[in-house]
């Protein structure tokens, strides 16, 4: 039972993107008399940008605090009772209460709720192998992780770094370490870096990374981290080889952080993420919402549930949840799977389905790949970009786009994201009225060149 003066109490678990967006939006809609908001965060920071960690480590962003959008004190000043360094250890769904433990003192207490928001994020996958916890081995999930890595880099005399994993975080960390003057080796289990792309597009990233002086090792699973006499990391071993390392960065993906929710009997899907309705209410639970990296989302192109851990979704989820909790109405329809990243000056973007996603979804498709330029060919600074496009055979519907190129390549994917969301065919895309002037694109934008080629291949088929 809520004993405060407010008529209702909202409890939020998790103090970053999804949780604090939800709390802030709910506070905007309902004042403290109508809604008491208690938020629990087990870490040291709130509302921070993990997305900025590679750029902080790499030196583009100078200060850690530049990555913090809102401090605990700022949240408190806006009427949110934020309890830092306090971990929720149990959700009692029937009793409408959560048990929380002060991380430093160990003291435990129960807090009742009328409405609950679960925004516990994701936890990094840690390889079960000898040496994985040795000094010098770092994850980059939190600001504390980033600081620990920066401290290690400042202390370490050797200049050899191994990055384990070649997803976007691995690739961004490779750039960060190159920028700090390290010799970087990326060890990757897959056949090419950036497995969110098809392998033929990943190959372009591979070639560009090697051009930057990064050693790319594919098809290689790390079996152990070797340590020296001082107990610190000295190398990373795969079945076939050893890669000397003064520092190791792990970037091998994340899983939804749903252990609490599962223990409470809340529904999770095949990716272990919480299942919600379109208003982000946990399925079957009128007064519990969930959002951010701990939930599964509907892929609007394939119609299947996926787990995609991205801040862009977490912030939108928070807004939607906050609106609903605050007495309004909002929905999150789903995603088309858009992501953009870079390694040095190479931009990498994708949206929609890869070939293997399309096959898995049972879709028949045609794929085309084109090369074009970022500006009119004669205009200074024009650089090459490669665009791959997938379209459904019978309907001509756009299914997915991947782009790899230099300046101006990455954010072009947004054209395709909008087209996918609108359910456009590639034929319709060819007539899109995109802006043109020589400094910005060729007369036919590269995305439109790909759409024309896809449309003509579909007609021929
Ligand atoms: C290096 C890096 C780069 C990234 N780059 C990008 C990018 O470029 N673009 C992009 O869109 N996304 C990016 N992301 C992903 C993005 O940061 C996440 O998707 C986003 O932070 C998810 O927000 P969230 O609120 O769901 O979860 P989180 O940010 O993980 O927050 C969850 C919070 O809940 C707390 N918590 C968990 N369990 C409990 C508990 N039981 N009790 C109390 N507190 C708890 C955690 O301490 C954490 O602070 C990046 C992530 C990393 C690590």
PDB file of C-alpha atoms and ligand atoms in Angstrom, residues 13-19 40-43 45 48-55 86-89 119-122 140-142 168-169 172-173 257 260 291-294 309-314 340, ligand 1:
ATOM      1  CA  UNK A  13      13.801  -0.370 -11.913  1.00  0.00           C
ATOM      2  CA  UNK A  14      16.811   0.882 -13.895  1.00  0.00           C
ATOM      3  CA  UNK A  15      18.052   4.471 -14.068  1.00  0.00           C
ATOM      4  CA  UNK A  16      19.247   4.898 -17.624  1.00  0.00           C
ATOM      5  CA  UNK A  17      17.654   5.558 -21.020  1.00  0.00           C
ATOM      6  CA  UNK A  18      14.364   3.670 -20.814  1.00  0.00           C
ATOM      7  CA  UNK A  19      13.788   3.955 -17.065  1.00  0.00           C
ATOM      8  CA  UNK A  40      16.136   2.347  -8.282  1.00  0.00           C
ATOM      9  CA  UNK A  41      19.560   2.301  -9.943  1.00  0.00           C
ATOM     10  CA  UNK A  42      22.260  -0.083  -8.812  1.00  0.00           C
ATOM     11  CA  UNK A  43      25.115   1.790 -10.518  1.00  0.00           C
ATOM     12  CA  UNK A  45      25.154   7.054 -12.915  1.00  0.00           C
ATOM     13  CA  UNK A  48      24.152   8.385 -19.457  1.00  0.00           C
ATOM     14  CA  UNK A  49      25.155   7.635 -23.017  1.00  0.00           C
ATOM     15  CA  UNK A  50      26.897   4.274 -23.243  1.00  0.00           C
ATOM     16  CA  UNK A  51      26.850   5.016 -26.991  1.00  0.00           C
ATOM     17  CA  UNK A  52      29.491   7.666 -26.361  1.00  0.00           C
ATOM     18  CA  UNK A  53      31.931   5.376 -24.524  1.00  0.00           C
ATOM     19  CA  UNK A  54      34.008   4.475 -27.636  1.00  0.00           C
ATOM     20  CA  UNK A  55      34.425   8.179 -28.445  1.00  0.00           C
ATOM     21  CA  UNK A  86      20.281   0.341  -4.788  1.00  0.00           C
ATOM     22  CA  UNK A  87      19.582  -2.929  -6.536  1.00  0.00           C
ATOM     23  CA  UNK A  88      16.147  -4.432  -6.827  1.00  0.00           C
ATOM     24  CA  UNK A  89      16.550  -8.106  -5.935  1.00  0.00           C
ATOM     25  CA  UNK A 119      14.005  -1.002 -17.496  1.00  0.00           C
ATOM     26  CA  UNK A 120      16.880  -3.221 -16.438  1.00  0.00           C
ATOM     27  CA  UNK A 121      18.659  -3.082 -19.802  1.00  0.00           C
ATOM     28  CA  UNK A 122      20.989  -5.802 -21.048  1.00  0.00           C
ATOM     29  CA  UNK A 140      32.540  -1.368 -22.163  1.00  0.00           C
ATOM     30  CA  UNK A 141      28.929  -1.566 -21.029  1.00  0.00           C
ATOM     31  CA  UNK A 142      28.887   1.179 -18.399  1.00  0.00           C
ATOM     32  CA  UNK A 168      29.500  -2.467 -33.967  1.00  0.00           C
ATOM     33  CA  UNK A 169      30.885  -2.100 -30.432  1.00  0.00           C
ATOM     34  CA  UNK A 172      34.019   1.219 -32.660  1.00  0.00           C
ATOM     35  CA  UNK A 173      36.432   0.153 -29.922  1.00  0.00           C
ATOM     36  CA  UNK A 257      18.739  -8.466 -18.257  1.00  0.00           C
ATOM     37  CA  UNK A 260      14.459 -10.539 -11.910  1.00  0.00           C
ATOM     38  CA  UNK A 291      11.112  -1.126 -22.210  1.00  0.00           C
ATOM     39  CA  UNK A 292      14.635  -0.729 -23.557  1.00  0.00           C
ATOM     40  CA  UNK A 293      17.211  -3.482 -23.863  1.00  0.00           C
ATOM     41  CA  UNK A 294      15.278  -5.867 -21.586  1.00  0.00           C
ATOM     42  CA  UNK A 309      19.757  -3.502 -27.877  1.00  0.00           C
ATOM     43  CA  UNK A 310      19.832   0.108 -29.061  1.00  0.00           C
ATOM     44  CA  UNK A 311      19.541   3.385 -27.231  1.00  0.00           C
ATOM     45  CA  UNK A 312      17.365   4.842 -29.956  1.00  0.00           C
ATOM     46  CA  UNK A 313      14.644   2.289 -29.083  1.00  0.00           C
ATOM     47  CA  UNK A 314      15.181   2.561 -25.313  1.00  0.00           C
ATOM     48  CA  UNK A 340      24.521   3.125 -38.159  1.00  0.00           C
TER      49      UNK A 340
HETATM   50  C1  LIG B   1      29.762   0.854 -26.032  1.00  0.00           C
HETATM   51  C2  LIG B   1      28.330   1.015 -26.424  1.00  0.00           C
HETATM   52  C3  LIG B   1      28.010   1.755 -27.547  1.00  0.00           C
HETATM   53  C4  LIG B   1      26.683   1.899 -27.919  1.00  0.00           C
HETATM   54  N1  LIG B   1      26.389   2.631 -29.037  1.00  0.00           N
HETATM   55  C5  LIG B   1      25.082   2.793 -29.407  1.00  0.00           C
HETATM   56  C6  LIG B   1      24.749   3.583 -30.545  1.00  0.00           C
HETATM   57  O1  LIG B   1      25.636   4.146 -31.211  1.00  0.00           O
HETATM   58  N2  LIG B   1      23.442   3.708 -30.881  1.00  0.00           N
HETATM   59  C7  LIG B   1      22.436   3.117 -30.151  1.00  0.00           C
HETATM   60  O2  LIG B   1      21.248   3.283 -30.483  1.00  0.00           O
HETATM   61  N3  LIG B   1      22.729   2.365 -29.057  1.00  0.00           N
HETATM   62  C8  LIG B   1      24.015   2.189 -28.677  1.00  0.00           C
HETATM   63  N4  LIG B   1      24.319   1.446 -27.556  1.00  0.00           N
HETATM   64  C9  LIG B   1      23.232   0.769 -26.833  1.00  0.00           C
HETATM   65  C10 LIG B   1      22.565   1.665 -25.802  1.00  0.00           C
HETATM   66  O3  LIG B   1      23.510   2.208 -24.926  1.00  0.00           O
HETATM   67  C11 LIG B   1      21.537   0.845 -25.035  1.00  0.00           C
HETATM   68  O4  LIG B   1      20.641   0.282 -25.949  1.00  0.00           O
HETATM   69  C12 LIG B   1      20.766   1.688 -24.038  1.00  0.00           C
HETATM   70  O5  LIG B   1      21.615   2.174 -23.049  1.00  0.00           O
HETATM   71  C13 LIG B   1      19.679   0.842 -23.398  1.00  0.00           C
HETATM   72  O6  LIG B   1      19.028   1.584 -22.432  1.00  0.00           O
HETATM   73  P1  LIG B   1      18.249   0.835 -21.269  1.00  0.00           P
HETATM   74  O7  LIG B   1      17.710   1.910 -20.391  1.00  0.00           O
HETATM   75  O8  LIG B   1      17.300  -0.156 -21.830  1.00  0.00           O
HETATM   76  O9  LIG B   1      19.345  -0.052 -20.522  1.00  0.00           O
HETATM   77  P2  LIG B   1      20.697   0.363 -19.813  1.00  0.00           P
HETATM   78  O10 LIG B   1      21.298   1.554 -20.426  1.00  0.00           O
HETATM   79  O11 LIG B   1      21.503  -0.892 -19.737  1.00  0.00           O
HETATM   80  O12 LIG B   1      20.217   0.748 -18.352  1.00  0.00           O
HETATM   81  C14 LIG B   1      19.699  -0.194 -17.468  1.00  0.00           C
HETATM   82  C15 LIG B   1      20.025   0.276 -16.081  1.00  0.00           C
HETATM   83  O13 LIG B   1      19.368  -0.563 -15.156  1.00  0.00           O
HETATM   84  C16 LIG B   1      20.218  -0.789 -14.057  1.00  0.00           C
HETATM   85  N5  LIG B   1      19.759  -2.028 -13.433  1.00  0.00           N
HETATM   86  C17 LIG B   1      19.688  -3.252 -13.993  1.00  0.00           C
HETATM   87  N6  LIG B   1      19.173  -4.139 -13.122  1.00  0.00           N
HETATM   88  C18 LIG B   1      18.900  -3.440 -11.996  1.00  0.00           C
HETATM   89  C19 LIG B   1      18.348  -3.817 -10.748  1.00  0.00           C
HETATM   90  N7  LIG B   1      17.966  -5.062 -10.488  1.00  0.00           N
HETATM   91  N8  LIG B   1      18.204  -2.858  -9.805  1.00  0.00           N
HETATM   92  C20 LIG B   1      18.593  -1.570 -10.044  1.00  0.00           C
HETATM   93  N9  LIG B   1      19.128  -1.169 -11.205  1.00  0.00           N
HETATM   94  C21 LIG B   1      19.265  -2.098 -12.179  1.00  0.00           C
HETATM   95  C22 LIG B   1      21.606  -0.868 -14.660  1.00  0.00           C
HETATM   96  O14 LIG B   1      22.597  -0.574 -13.714  1.00  0.00           O
HETATM   97  C23 LIG B   1      21.528   0.173 -15.780  1.00  0.00           C
HETATM   98  O15 LIG B   1      22.007   1.441 -15.374  1.00  0.00           O
HETATM   99  C24 LIG B   1      25.651   1.294 -27.153  1.00  0.00           C
HETATM  100  C25 LIG B   1      25.971   0.549 -26.020  1.00  0.00           C
HETATM  101  C26 LIG B   1      27.301   0.404 -25.648  1.00  0.00           C
HETATM  102  C27 LIG B   1      27.640  -0.407 -24.427  1.00  0.00           C
END
